[in-house]
Amino acid sequence: MSEERFGEFVLVRRHEQGHVAELVLDRPGAMNAVSTEMARSIAGACTALGEDRDVRAVVLTSTHERAFCVGADLKERNSFSDADLLRQRPVTRGAYTGVLELPVPTVAAVHGFALGGGFELALACDVIVADRTAVVGLPEVSVGVIPGGGGTQLLPRRVGAARAAELIFSARRVEAVEAGELGLVDQLVEEGRDREEALALAARIAGNSPVGLRAAKRALRLGQGLDLRAGLEVEDAAWRATAFSGDRAEGVAAFNERRKPQWPGE
């Protein structure tokens, strides 16, 4: 496994086998509160991962024992002028959109607190694996703002408009079991196993065609919110991107020869 640090608070681990990378939130002294510097580092790490053709799946993890991420760094923001906050906005947006726009499947490994921007980072992933210590929520209206890292758009896509409205307007925190029942997280695992289970899922995902994975994610994301006819056109374009690829030829050959595919990734 190789490691690369982006600034002081973000680490990327590339696992030697399986084409899986970890995007690690590593600001334990502040429970991974997202400062301006940390946001810039998340965006930079996402750019690097998106350009790495060897990466087929990314797992978003945390080094803090009791928190995934508690959201925006409100201590930093307490000293901001309006002009400072306005200047910070594109930097913080870059972090959330960086995770959201990763071209490969993403899995969040959540334990402890995932609140505000922390939960929005998880929502930006394709799948959320949470252990039984997880507490999630979007409490931004309780401090005078709104979810600004994608929460007002991503949460209703998961749980529907009315449920998202109740959760956002009430600013309430949701513990793991209820979060699983409501669909706020996708897999609920035993305490301390979120990272292990998320990595295992990512490894299974990464065993598949890299061309197929990227195209399937693109179809899933671009098709959201479209009517069925338009969505099927998005799907057809993604299918065409795979149908004449080396991965398709290898996949069909491997199936017929009863062997494991050796994906060319093109």
Coordinates of C-alpha atoms in Angstrom, one line a residue:
M1 CA 0.0 0.0 0.0
S2 CA 1.3 3.4 -0.9
E3 CA 0.3 6.7 0.8
E4 CA 0.2 10.3 -0.5
R5 CA -0.7 13.3 1.6
F6 CA -2.6 16.2 0.3
G7 CA -2.0 19.1 2.7
E8 CA -2.0 18.4 6.5
F9 CA -5.4 16.8 6.8
V10 CA -6.1 14.5 3.8
L11 CA -4.4 11.2 3.0
V12 CA -4.8 9.0 -0.1
R13 CA -4.0 5.3 0.3
R14 CA -3.6 3.2 -2.8
H15 CA -4.0 -0.5 -2.0
E16 CA -1.5 -2.6 -3.9
Q17 CA -4.1 -5.2 -4.9
G18 CA -7.7 -4.6 -6.1
H19 CA -7.5 -1.2 -7.7
V20 CA -9.0 0.4 -4.6
A21 CA -8.0 3.8 -3.1
E22 CA -8.9 5.3 0.2
L23 CA -9.6 9.0 0.6
V24 CA -8.9 9.5 4.3
L25 CA -10.1 12.4 6.4
D26 CA -7.2 13.0 8.8
R27 CA -7.9 15.9 11.1
P28 CA -8.4 14.1 14.4
G29 CA -7.8 17.2 16.5
A30 CA -11.0 18.7 15.2
M31 CA -13.1 15.6 14.6
N32 CA -12.4 16.2 10.9
A33 CA -14.2 19.6 10.8
V34 CA -13.8 20.9 7.3
S35 CA -11.6 24.0 7.3
T36 CA -10.7 26.0 4.2
E37 CA -7.4 24.2 4.0
M38 CA -9.0 20.8 4.4
A39 CA -11.6 21.5 1.8
R40 CA -8.9 22.5 -0.7
S41 CA -7.0 19.3 0.1
I42 CA -10.1 17.1 -0.4
A43 CA -10.6 18.7 -3.8
G44 CA -7.0 18.2 -4.8
A45 CA -7.1 14.6 -3.7
C46 CA -10.3 14.0 -5.8
T47 CA -8.7 15.5 -8.8
A48 CA -5.7 13.1 -8.5
L49 CA -7.9 10.1 -8.0
G50 CA -10.2 11.0 -10.9
E51 CA -7.2 11.1 -13.2
D52 CA -5.7 7.8 -12.0
R53 CA -6.9 5.2 -14.4
D54 CA -5.7 2.4 -12.1
V55 CA -8.3 3.3 -9.5
R56 CA -11.6 1.6 -10.0
A57 CA -13.2 2.3 -6.6
V58 CA -12.7 4.8 -3.8
V59 CA -13.6 4.5 -0.1
L60 CA -14.0 7.6 2.0
T61 CA -12.8 6.9 5.5
S62 CA -11.8 8.7 8.7
T63 CA -8.9 8.4 11.2
H64 CA -11.0 9.7 14.1
E65 CA -12.3 7.0 16.5
R66 CA -15.5 8.8 17.3
A67 CA -16.3 10.8 14.2
F68 CA -16.5 10.5 10.4
C69 CA -16.7 14.3 10.0
V70 CA -18.6 16.9 12.1
G71 CA -19.1 19.3 9.2
A72 CA -17.8 22.8 8.6
D73 CA -15.2 24.2 10.9
L74 CA -17.4 26.7 12.8
K75 CA -14.5 27.9 14.9
E76 CA -12.8 29.1 11.8
R77 CA -15.9 30.6 10.5
N78 CA -16.6 32.5 13.7
S79 CA -13.7 34.9 12.8
F80 CA -14.9 35.3 9.2
S81 CA -16.2 38.6 7.7
D82 CA -18.9 38.3 5.1
A83 CA -16.2 38.8 2.5
D84 CA -14.2 35.9 4.0
L85 CA -17.2 33.6 3.9
L86 CA -17.9 34.6 0.3
R87 CA -14.2 33.8 -0.7
Q88 CA -14.4 30.5 1.0
R89 CA -17.5 29.3 -0.7
P90 CA -16.0 28.1 -4.0
V91 CA -13.2 26.3 -2.0
T92 CA -15.7 24.4 0.1
R93 CA -17.9 23.6 -2.9
G94 CA -14.9 22.2 -4.6
A95 CA -14.5 19.6 -1.9
Y96 CA -18.1 18.3 -2.0
T97 CA -18.3 18.4 -5.8
G98 CA -14.9 16.7 -6.0
V99 CA -16.2 13.7 -4.1
L100 CA -19.6 13.8 -6.0
E101 CA -17.9 13.9 -9.4
L102 CA -15.4 11.2 -8.9
P103 CA -15.8 9.1 -12.1
V104 CA -15.5 5.7 -10.3
P105 CA -17.8 4.1 -7.7
T106 CA -17.4 5.6 -4.2
V107 CA -18.2 4.1 -0.8
A108 CA -18.4 6.0 2.5
A109 CA -17.3 4.2 5.7
V110 CA -19.1 6.0 8.5
H111 CA -18.8 5.7 12.2
G112 CA -19.6 8.1 15.0
F113 CA -20.7 11.6 14.0
A114 CA -21.4 12.4 10.4
L115 CA -23.1 15.8 10.7
G116 CA -23.7 18.7 8.3
G117 CA -21.0 18.8 5.8
G118 CA -19.7 15.5 7.1
F119 CA -22.9 13.8 6.2
E120 CA -22.9 15.6 2.8
L121 CA -19.5 14.1 2.0
A122 CA -21.1 10.7 2.7
L123 CA -24.2 11.6 0.6
A124 CA -21.9 12.5 -2.3
C125 CA -20.7 8.8 -2.4
D126 CA -22.6 6.1 -4.2
V127 CA -23.0 3.8 -1.2
I128 CA -22.8 4.5 2.5
V129 CA -21.7 1.8 4.9
A130 CA -22.2 2.7 8.6
D131 CA -21.5 1.0 11.8
R132 CA -23.8 1.0 14.8
T133 CA -22.1 4.0 16.4
A134 CA -23.1 6.3 13.5
V135 CA -25.1 9.4 14.1
V136 CA -26.1 11.4 11.0
G137 CA -27.9 14.6 10.2
L138 CA -28.1 17.9 8.5
P139 CA -28.4 20.5 11.4
E140 CA -27.4 23.6 9.4
V141 CA -30.7 25.5 10.0
S142 CA -29.9 25.3 13.7
V143 CA -26.9 27.6 13.2
G144 CA -28.6 29.9 10.7
V145 CA -27.6 28.5 7.3
I146 CA -28.8 25.6 5.1
P147 CA -27.0 22.4 3.9
G148 CA -24.6 23.9 1.3
G149 CA -22.6 20.8 0.3
G150 CA -25.3 19.2 -1.7
G151 CA -27.6 18.1 1.1
T152 CA -30.8 19.7 -0.1
Q153 CA -30.4 18.0 -3.4
L154 CA -28.8 14.6 -2.5
L155 CA -31.0 13.8 0.5
P156 CA -34.4 13.9 -1.2
R157 CA -32.9 11.7 -4.0
R158 CA -32.3 9.1 -1.3
V159 CA -35.3 9.3 0.9
G160 CA -37.9 11.5 -0.9
A161 CA -38.9 15.1 -0.6
A162 CA -41.1 14.9 2.5
R163 CA -38.6 12.9 4.5
A164 CA -35.7 15.1 3.5
A165 CA -37.8 18.2 4.4
E166 CA -38.5 16.8 7.9
L167 CA -34.9 15.9 8.6
I168 CA -33.5 19.3 7.3
F169 CA -36.2 21.5 8.9
S170 CA -35.9 19.8 12.3
A171 CA -32.1 19.6 12.2
R172 CA -32.4 16.4 14.2
R173 CA -29.7 13.8 14.5
V174 CA -30.5 10.3 13.5
E175 CA -28.8 7.3 15.1
A176 CA -27.6 4.2 13.2
V177 CA -30.6 1.9 13.4
E178 CA -33.1 4.5 12.4
A179 CA -30.7 5.8 9.7
G180 CA -30.7 2.3 8.2
E181 CA -34.5 2.1 8.3
L182 CA -34.9 5.5 6.6
G183 CA -32.4 4.8 3.9
L184 CA -30.0 7.4 5.1
V185 CA -27.3 4.7 5.0
D186 CA -27.2 1.7 2.8
Q187 CA -25.5 -1.0 4.9
L188 CA -25.5 -1.2 8.7
V189 CA -22.6 -3.2 10.2
E190 CA -21.3 -4.0 13.6
E191 CA -19.3 -1.4 15.6
G192 CA -15.8 -0.9 14.3
R193 CA -16.3 -2.7 11.0
D194 CA -17.4 0.1 8.7
R195 CA -14.0 0.6 7.1
E196 CA -13.4 -3.1 6.7
E197 CA -16.8 -3.8 5.1
A198 CA -16.6 -0.7 2.9
L199 CA -13.1 -1.8 1.6
A200 CA -14.5 -5.3 1.0
L201 CA -17.4 -3.9 -1.0
A202 CA -15.0 -1.7 -3.0
A203 CA -12.8 -4.6 -3.8
R204 CA -15.8 -6.6 -5.1
I205 CA -16.8 -3.6 -7.2
A206 CA -13.2 -3.1 -8.5
G207 CA -13.1 -6.6 -9.8
N208 CA -15.4 -5.6 -12.6
S209 CA -14.7 -3.8 -15.9
P210 CA -13.2 -0.3 -15.3
V211 CA -14.8 0.9 -18.5
G212 CA -18.1 -0.6 -17.4
L213 CA -17.9 0.9 -13.9
R214 CA -17.3 4.4 -15.2
A215 CA -20.0 4.2 -17.8
A216 CA -22.5 2.7 -15.4
K217 CA -21.8 5.5 -12.9
R218 CA -22.1 8.1 -15.5
A219 CA -25.5 6.7 -16.6
L220 CA -26.8 6.5 -13.1
R221 CA -25.8 10.1 -12.2
L222 CA -26.8 11.8 -15.5
G223 CA -30.1 9.9 -15.7
Q224 CA -31.3 11.1 -12.3
G225 CA -34.2 13.5 -12.5
L226 CA -34.8 12.9 -16.2
D227 CA -38.0 11.5 -17.7
L228 CA -37.8 7.9 -18.7
R229 CA -37.3 8.5 -22.4
A230 CA -34.4 11.0 -21.8
G231 CA -32.9 8.6 -19.2
L232 CA -32.9 5.8 -21.7
E233 CA -31.0 8.0 -24.1
V234 CA -28.3 8.6 -21.4
E235 CA -28.2 4.8 -20.8
D236 CA -27.8 4.2 -24.6
A237 CA -24.9 6.6 -24.8
A238 CA -23.2 4.9 -21.9
W239 CA -23.8 1.5 -23.4
R240 CA -22.2 2.6 -26.7
A241 CA -19.1 3.7 -24.7
T242 CA -18.7 0.1 -23.4
A243 CA -20.0 -2.0 -26.3
F244 CA -17.0 -1.5 -28.6
S245 CA -14.3 -1.4 -25.8
G246 CA -11.5 -3.8 -25.1
D247 CA -13.1 -4.5 -21.8
R248 CA -16.3 -5.8 -23.5
A249 CA -14.3 -8.0 -25.8
E250 CA -12.2 -9.4 -22.9
G251 CA -15.3 -9.9 -20.7
V252 CA -17.1 -11.9 -23.4
A253 CA -14.0 -14.0 -24.1
A254 CA -13.3 -14.7 -20.4
F255 CA -16.9 -15.8 -19.9
N256 CA -16.7 -18.2 -22.8
E257 CA -13.3 -19.5 -21.7
R258 CA -14.4 -19.8 -18.1
R259 CA -11.6 -17.7 -16.7
K260 CA -11.2 -14.5 -14.8
P261 CA -11.1 -11.4 -17.0
Q262 CA -7.9 -9.4 -17.4
W263 CA -9.4 -6.0 -18.1
P264 CA -7.4 -3.8 -20.4
G265 CA -9.4 -0.8 -19.0
E266 CA -10.1 0.7 -22.4

